[in-house]
Short mmCIF file of C-alpha atoms in Angstrom, two decimals:
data_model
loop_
_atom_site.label_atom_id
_atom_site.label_comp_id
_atom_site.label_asym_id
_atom_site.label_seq_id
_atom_site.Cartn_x
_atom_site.Cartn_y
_atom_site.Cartn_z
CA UNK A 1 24.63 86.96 -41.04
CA UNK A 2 22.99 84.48 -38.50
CA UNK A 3 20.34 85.71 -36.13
CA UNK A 4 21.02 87.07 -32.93
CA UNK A 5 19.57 86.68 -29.79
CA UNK A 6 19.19 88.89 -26.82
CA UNK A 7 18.86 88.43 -23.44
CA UNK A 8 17.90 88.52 -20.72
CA UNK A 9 14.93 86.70 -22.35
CA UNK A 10 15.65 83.05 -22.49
CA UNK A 11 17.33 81.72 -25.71
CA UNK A 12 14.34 79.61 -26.21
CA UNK A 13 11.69 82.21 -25.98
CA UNK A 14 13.66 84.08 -28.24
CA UNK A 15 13.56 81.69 -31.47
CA UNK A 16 9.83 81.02 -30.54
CA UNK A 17 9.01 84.73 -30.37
CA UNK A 18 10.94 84.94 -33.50
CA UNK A 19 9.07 82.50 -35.50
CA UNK A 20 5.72 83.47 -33.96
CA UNK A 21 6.39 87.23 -34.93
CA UNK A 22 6.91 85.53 -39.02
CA UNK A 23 3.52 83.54 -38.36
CA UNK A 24 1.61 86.39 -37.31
CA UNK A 25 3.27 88.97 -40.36
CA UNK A 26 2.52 86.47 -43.00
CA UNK A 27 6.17 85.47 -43.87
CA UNK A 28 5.86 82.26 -43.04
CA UNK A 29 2.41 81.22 -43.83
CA UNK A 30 0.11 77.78 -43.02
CA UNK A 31 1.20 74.55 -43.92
CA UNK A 32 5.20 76.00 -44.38
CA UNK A 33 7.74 74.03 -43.07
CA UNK A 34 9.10 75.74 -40.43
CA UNK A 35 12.63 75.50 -39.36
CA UNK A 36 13.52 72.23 -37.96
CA UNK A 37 15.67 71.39 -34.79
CA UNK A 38 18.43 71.11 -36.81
CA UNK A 39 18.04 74.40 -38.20
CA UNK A 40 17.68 76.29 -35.58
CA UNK A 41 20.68 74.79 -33.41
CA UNK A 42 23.19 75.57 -36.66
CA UNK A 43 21.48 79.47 -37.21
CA UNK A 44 21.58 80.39 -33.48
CA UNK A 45 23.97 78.49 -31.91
CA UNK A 46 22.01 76.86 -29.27
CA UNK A 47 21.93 73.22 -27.46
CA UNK A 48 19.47 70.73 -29.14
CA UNK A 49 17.40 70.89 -25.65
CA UNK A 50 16.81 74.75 -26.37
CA UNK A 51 15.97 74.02 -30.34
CA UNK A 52 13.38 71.31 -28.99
CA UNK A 53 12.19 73.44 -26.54
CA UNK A 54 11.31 76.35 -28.66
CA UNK A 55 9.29 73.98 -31.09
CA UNK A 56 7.61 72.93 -28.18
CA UNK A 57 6.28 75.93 -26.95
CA UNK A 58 5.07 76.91 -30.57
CA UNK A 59 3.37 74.01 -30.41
CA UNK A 60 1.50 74.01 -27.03
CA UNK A 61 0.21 77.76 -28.19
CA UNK A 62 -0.92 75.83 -31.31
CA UNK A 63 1.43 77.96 -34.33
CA UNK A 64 2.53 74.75 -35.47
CA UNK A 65 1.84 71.23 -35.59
CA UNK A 66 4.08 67.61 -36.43
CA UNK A 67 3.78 66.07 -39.76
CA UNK A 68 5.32 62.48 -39.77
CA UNK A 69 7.98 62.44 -42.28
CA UNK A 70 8.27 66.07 -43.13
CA UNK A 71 8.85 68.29 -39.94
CA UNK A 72 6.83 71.39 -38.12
CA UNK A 73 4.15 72.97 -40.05
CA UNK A 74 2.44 76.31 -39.41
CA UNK A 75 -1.19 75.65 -38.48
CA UNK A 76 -4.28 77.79 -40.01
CA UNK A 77 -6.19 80.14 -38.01
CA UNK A 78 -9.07 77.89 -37.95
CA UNK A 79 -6.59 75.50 -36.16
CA UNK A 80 -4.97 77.66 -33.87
CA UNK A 81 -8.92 78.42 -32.72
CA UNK A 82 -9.99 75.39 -32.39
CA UNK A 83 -8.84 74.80 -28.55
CA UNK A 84 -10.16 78.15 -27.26
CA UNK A 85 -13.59 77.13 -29.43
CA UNK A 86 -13.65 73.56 -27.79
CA UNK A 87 -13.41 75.22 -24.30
CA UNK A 88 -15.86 77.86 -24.97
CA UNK A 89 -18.41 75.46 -26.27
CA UNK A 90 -18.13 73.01 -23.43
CA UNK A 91 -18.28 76.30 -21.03
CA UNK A 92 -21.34 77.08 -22.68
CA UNK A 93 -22.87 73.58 -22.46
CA UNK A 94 -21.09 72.86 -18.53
CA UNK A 95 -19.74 75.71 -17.15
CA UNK A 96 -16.96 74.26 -16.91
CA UNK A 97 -13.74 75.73 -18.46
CA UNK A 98 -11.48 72.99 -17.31
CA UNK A 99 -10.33 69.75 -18.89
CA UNK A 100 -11.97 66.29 -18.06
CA UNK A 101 -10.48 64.58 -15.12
CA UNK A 102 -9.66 67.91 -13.21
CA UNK A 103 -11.50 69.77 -11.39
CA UNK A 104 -11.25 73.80 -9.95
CA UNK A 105 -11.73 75.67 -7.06
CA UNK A 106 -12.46 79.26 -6.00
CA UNK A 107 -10.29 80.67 -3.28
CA UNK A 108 -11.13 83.99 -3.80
CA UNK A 109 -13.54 86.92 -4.51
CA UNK A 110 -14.52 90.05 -4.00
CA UNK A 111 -13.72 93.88 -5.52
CA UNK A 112 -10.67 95.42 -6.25
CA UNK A 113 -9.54 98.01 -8.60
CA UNK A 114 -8.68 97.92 -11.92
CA UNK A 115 -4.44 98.30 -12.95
CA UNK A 116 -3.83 99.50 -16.43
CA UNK A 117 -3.86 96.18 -17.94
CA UNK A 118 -7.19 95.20 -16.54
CA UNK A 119 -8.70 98.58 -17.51
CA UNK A 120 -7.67 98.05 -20.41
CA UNK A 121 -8.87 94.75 -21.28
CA UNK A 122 -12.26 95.99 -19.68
CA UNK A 123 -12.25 99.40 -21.17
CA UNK A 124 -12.93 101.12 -18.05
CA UNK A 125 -10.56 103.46 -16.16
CA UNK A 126 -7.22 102.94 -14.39
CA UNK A 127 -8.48 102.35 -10.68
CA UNK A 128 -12.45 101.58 -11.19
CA UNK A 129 -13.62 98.69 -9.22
CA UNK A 130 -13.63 95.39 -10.20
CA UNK A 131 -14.83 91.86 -9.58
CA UNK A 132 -12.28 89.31 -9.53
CA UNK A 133 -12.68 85.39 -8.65
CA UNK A 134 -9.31 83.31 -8.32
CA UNK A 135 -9.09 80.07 -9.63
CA UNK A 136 -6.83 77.07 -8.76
CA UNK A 137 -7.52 73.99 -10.60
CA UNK A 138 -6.04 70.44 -9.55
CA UNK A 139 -5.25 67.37 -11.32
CA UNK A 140 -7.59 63.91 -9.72
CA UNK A 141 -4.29 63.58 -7.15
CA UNK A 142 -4.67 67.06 -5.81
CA UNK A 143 -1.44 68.77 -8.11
CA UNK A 144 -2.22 72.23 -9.08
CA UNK A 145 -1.95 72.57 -13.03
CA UNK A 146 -3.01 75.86 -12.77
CA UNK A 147 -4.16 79.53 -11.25
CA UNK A 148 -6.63 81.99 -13.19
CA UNK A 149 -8.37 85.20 -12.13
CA UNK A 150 -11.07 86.29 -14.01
CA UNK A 151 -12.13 90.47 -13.76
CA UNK A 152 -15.45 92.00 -14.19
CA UNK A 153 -16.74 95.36 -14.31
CA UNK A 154 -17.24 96.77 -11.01
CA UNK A 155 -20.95 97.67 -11.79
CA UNK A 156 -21.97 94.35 -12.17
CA UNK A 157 -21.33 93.78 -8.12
CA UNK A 158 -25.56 94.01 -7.26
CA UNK A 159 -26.51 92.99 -10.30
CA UNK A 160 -24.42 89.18 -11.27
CA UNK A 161 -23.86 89.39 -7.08
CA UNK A 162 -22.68 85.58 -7.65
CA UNK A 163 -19.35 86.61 -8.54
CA UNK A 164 -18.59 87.99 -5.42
CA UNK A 165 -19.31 84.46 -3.46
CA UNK A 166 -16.57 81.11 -3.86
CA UNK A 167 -19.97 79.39 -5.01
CA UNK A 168 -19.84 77.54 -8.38
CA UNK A 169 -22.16 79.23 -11.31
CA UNK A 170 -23.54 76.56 -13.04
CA UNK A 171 -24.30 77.99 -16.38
CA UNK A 172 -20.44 79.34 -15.91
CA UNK A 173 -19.08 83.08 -15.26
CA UNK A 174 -19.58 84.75 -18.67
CA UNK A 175 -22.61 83.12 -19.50
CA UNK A 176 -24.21 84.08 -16.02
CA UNK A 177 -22.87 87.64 -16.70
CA UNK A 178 -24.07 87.74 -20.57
CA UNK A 179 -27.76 86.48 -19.10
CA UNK A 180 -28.09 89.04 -16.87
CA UNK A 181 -26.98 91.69 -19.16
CA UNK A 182 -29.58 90.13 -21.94
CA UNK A 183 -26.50 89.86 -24.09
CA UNK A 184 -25.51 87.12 -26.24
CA UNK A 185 -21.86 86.01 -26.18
CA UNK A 186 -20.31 86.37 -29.75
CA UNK A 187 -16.81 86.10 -29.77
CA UNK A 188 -13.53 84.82 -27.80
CA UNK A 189 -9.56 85.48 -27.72
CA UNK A 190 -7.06 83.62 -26.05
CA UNK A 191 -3.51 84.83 -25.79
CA UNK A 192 -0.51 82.35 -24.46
CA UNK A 193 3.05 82.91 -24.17
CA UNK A 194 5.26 80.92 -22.84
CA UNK A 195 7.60 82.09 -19.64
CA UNK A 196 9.96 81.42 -16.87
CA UNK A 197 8.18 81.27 -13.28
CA UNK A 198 8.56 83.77 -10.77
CA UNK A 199 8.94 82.58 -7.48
CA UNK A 200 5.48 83.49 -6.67
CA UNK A 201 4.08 81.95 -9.59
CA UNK A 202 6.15 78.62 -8.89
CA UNK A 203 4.45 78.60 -5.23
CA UNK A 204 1.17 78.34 -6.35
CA UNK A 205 1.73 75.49 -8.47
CA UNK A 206 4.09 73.89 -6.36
CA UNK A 207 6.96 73.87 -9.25
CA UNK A 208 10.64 74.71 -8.71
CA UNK A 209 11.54 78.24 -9.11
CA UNK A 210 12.26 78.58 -12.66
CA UNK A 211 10.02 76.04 -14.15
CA UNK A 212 8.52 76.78 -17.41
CA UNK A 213 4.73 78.09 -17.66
CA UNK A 214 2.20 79.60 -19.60
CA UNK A 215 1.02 83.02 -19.17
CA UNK A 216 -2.69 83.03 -20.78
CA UNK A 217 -5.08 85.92 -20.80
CA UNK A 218 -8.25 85.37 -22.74
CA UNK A 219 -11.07 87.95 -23.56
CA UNK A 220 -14.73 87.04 -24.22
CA UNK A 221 -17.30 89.43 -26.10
CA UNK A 222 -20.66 89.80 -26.46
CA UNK A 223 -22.27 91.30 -29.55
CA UNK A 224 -21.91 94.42 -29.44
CA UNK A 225 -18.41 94.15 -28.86
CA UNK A 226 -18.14 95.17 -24.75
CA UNK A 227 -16.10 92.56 -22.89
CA UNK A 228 -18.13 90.16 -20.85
CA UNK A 229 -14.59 88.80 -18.92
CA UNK A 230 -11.33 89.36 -18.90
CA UNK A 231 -8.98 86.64 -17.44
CA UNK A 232 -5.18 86.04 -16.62
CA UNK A 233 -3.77 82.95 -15.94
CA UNK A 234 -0.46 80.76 -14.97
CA UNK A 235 -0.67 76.76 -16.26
CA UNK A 236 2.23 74.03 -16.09
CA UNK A 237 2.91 71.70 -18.71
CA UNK A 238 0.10 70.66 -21.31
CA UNK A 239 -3.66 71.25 -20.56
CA UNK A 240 -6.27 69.24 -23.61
CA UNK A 241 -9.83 70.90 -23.10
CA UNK A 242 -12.91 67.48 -24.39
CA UNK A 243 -15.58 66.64 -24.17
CA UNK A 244 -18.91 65.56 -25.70
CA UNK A 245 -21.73 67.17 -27.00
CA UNK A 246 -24.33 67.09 -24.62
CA UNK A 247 -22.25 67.00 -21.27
#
C-alpha cells in the first residue's frame, strides 16, 4: 500500500518529516540511499516540484547530502553537527553568529516572561522573567535573511545587565553570560524544520505570505548541563556560517 499523506501540513513537509522520522529511528541509516525524486513522485503521488522540494529541505537541515552519480545520501551525525560547530566556534572566536558578508542588528531588549516553551527550554517556570534580545540580520543590500530572539534567565538582569541594552557584546551573548557565571560552555543543539510563513513571519523578512522558511531553535549548555541561551528563530532560503581561524 503506498504512503499516505495528511494534511493540512504541506505535501512536502510531509515526505521530509517522513524520511527525517526513518533518519532519526535508525531505519535508514548514514550513507543509505535515500529515496530519489523519482521515487517519491511514483509512492506519493506528488508533482516533481514537491519531490524536489522535500529533498531540499532535508538537505538545508543537513539529513542528507548529493553524491554525483548515485543520488541523496543520509549524512552522519558528525556531519549533521558540523554547521552548528562551525557557528559556535566562530561565536566563540567573534561573537558573531552570523555568516560572512551579513551583518545583524538588535531591535529589541528588555524582560518579559517566560511561555511554556521558553520555560521549558530554560527550565524555569511558566511566567518567570526573562531576558530576551531580538535579532534581524541583513544581507550587504539591506534584505532581511533572518529574525532570532534569544531568552535568558530572568536573574541574570543585574548581573550580565548587557543583555538588556541594543549594544553589541563583543565576546558574544552566551559567552558574556557563561563568563559571568564562571562557567565554561560545553555543549550546543540546533533544531530546524522547515515551514510555511505566517503572515507575520513573512513581514519581517519582507517575503510573500506563504514563502517557505526555517523555524530554528538552538540550545547552548554549559558544563554542568544548565542552559546558558535559548533561541528561536525565522531564516529564508540558505544561510553558510565561515570563516577562519583566528577572525
Amino acid at each position: 500500500m503506498p504512503p499516505k499523506l495528511e494534511r493540512p501540513a504541506p505535501p512536502y513537509q510531509q515526505i521530509a518529516n517522513e524520511i527525517r522520522s526513518r533518519i532519526s529511528n535508525g531505519d535508514l541509516q548514514a550513507g543509505d540511499l535515500v529515496p530519489s525524486v523519482r521515487s517519491l513522485m511514483r509512492d506519493y503521488g506528488v508533482a516533481i516540484a514537491t519531490a524536489q522540494k522535500a529533498l531540499s529541505a532535508l538537505r538545508a537541515e543537513g539529513y542528507i547530502k548529493p553524491e554525483r552519480g548515485v543520488g541523496s545520501l543520509v549524512t552522519t551525525e558528525e556531519e549533521r553537527g558540523r554547521a552548528a560547530n562551525d557557528r559556535v566556534g566562530k561565536a566563540r572566536r567573534t561573537g558573531k553568529v552570523y555568516p560572512t558578508g551579513q551583518y545583524a542588528k538588535i531591535t529589541d531588549a528588555g524582560l518579559g516572561e517566560a511561555t511554556e516553551q521558553i520555560a521549558d527550554a530554560l527550565g524555569i517556570k511558566v511566567g518567570s522573567p526573562v531576558i530576551r534580545r531580538v535579532r534581524r540580520t541583513f544581507r550587504a543590500d539591506g534584505k532581511p535573511v533572518s529574525a532570532s530572539t534569544s531568552y535568558f534567565r530572568g536573574d541574570l538582569a543585574k548581573r550580565a545587565p548587557l543583555l538588556l541594552t541594543s549594544e553589541r557584546i563583543r565576546e558574544g551573548t552566551f559567552m558574556y553570560v557563561a563568563n559571568t557565571l564562571k562557567r565554561n560552555v560545553d555543549a550546543w543543539q540546533d533544531q530546524f524544520e522547515p515551514a510555511i510563513a505566517t503572515a507575520d513571519q513573512a513581514e519581517s523578512l519582507g517575503l510573500d505570505d506563504g514563502a517557505l522558511i526555517m523555524l530554528g531553535r538552538n540550545w547552548i549548555y554549559d558544563d554542568a548541563g544548565d542552559v546558558l541561551e535559548y533561541g528561536e528563530s525565522i531564516t529564508y532560503g540558505r544561510v553558510t556560517y565561515r570563516g577562519r581561524l583566528g577572525d
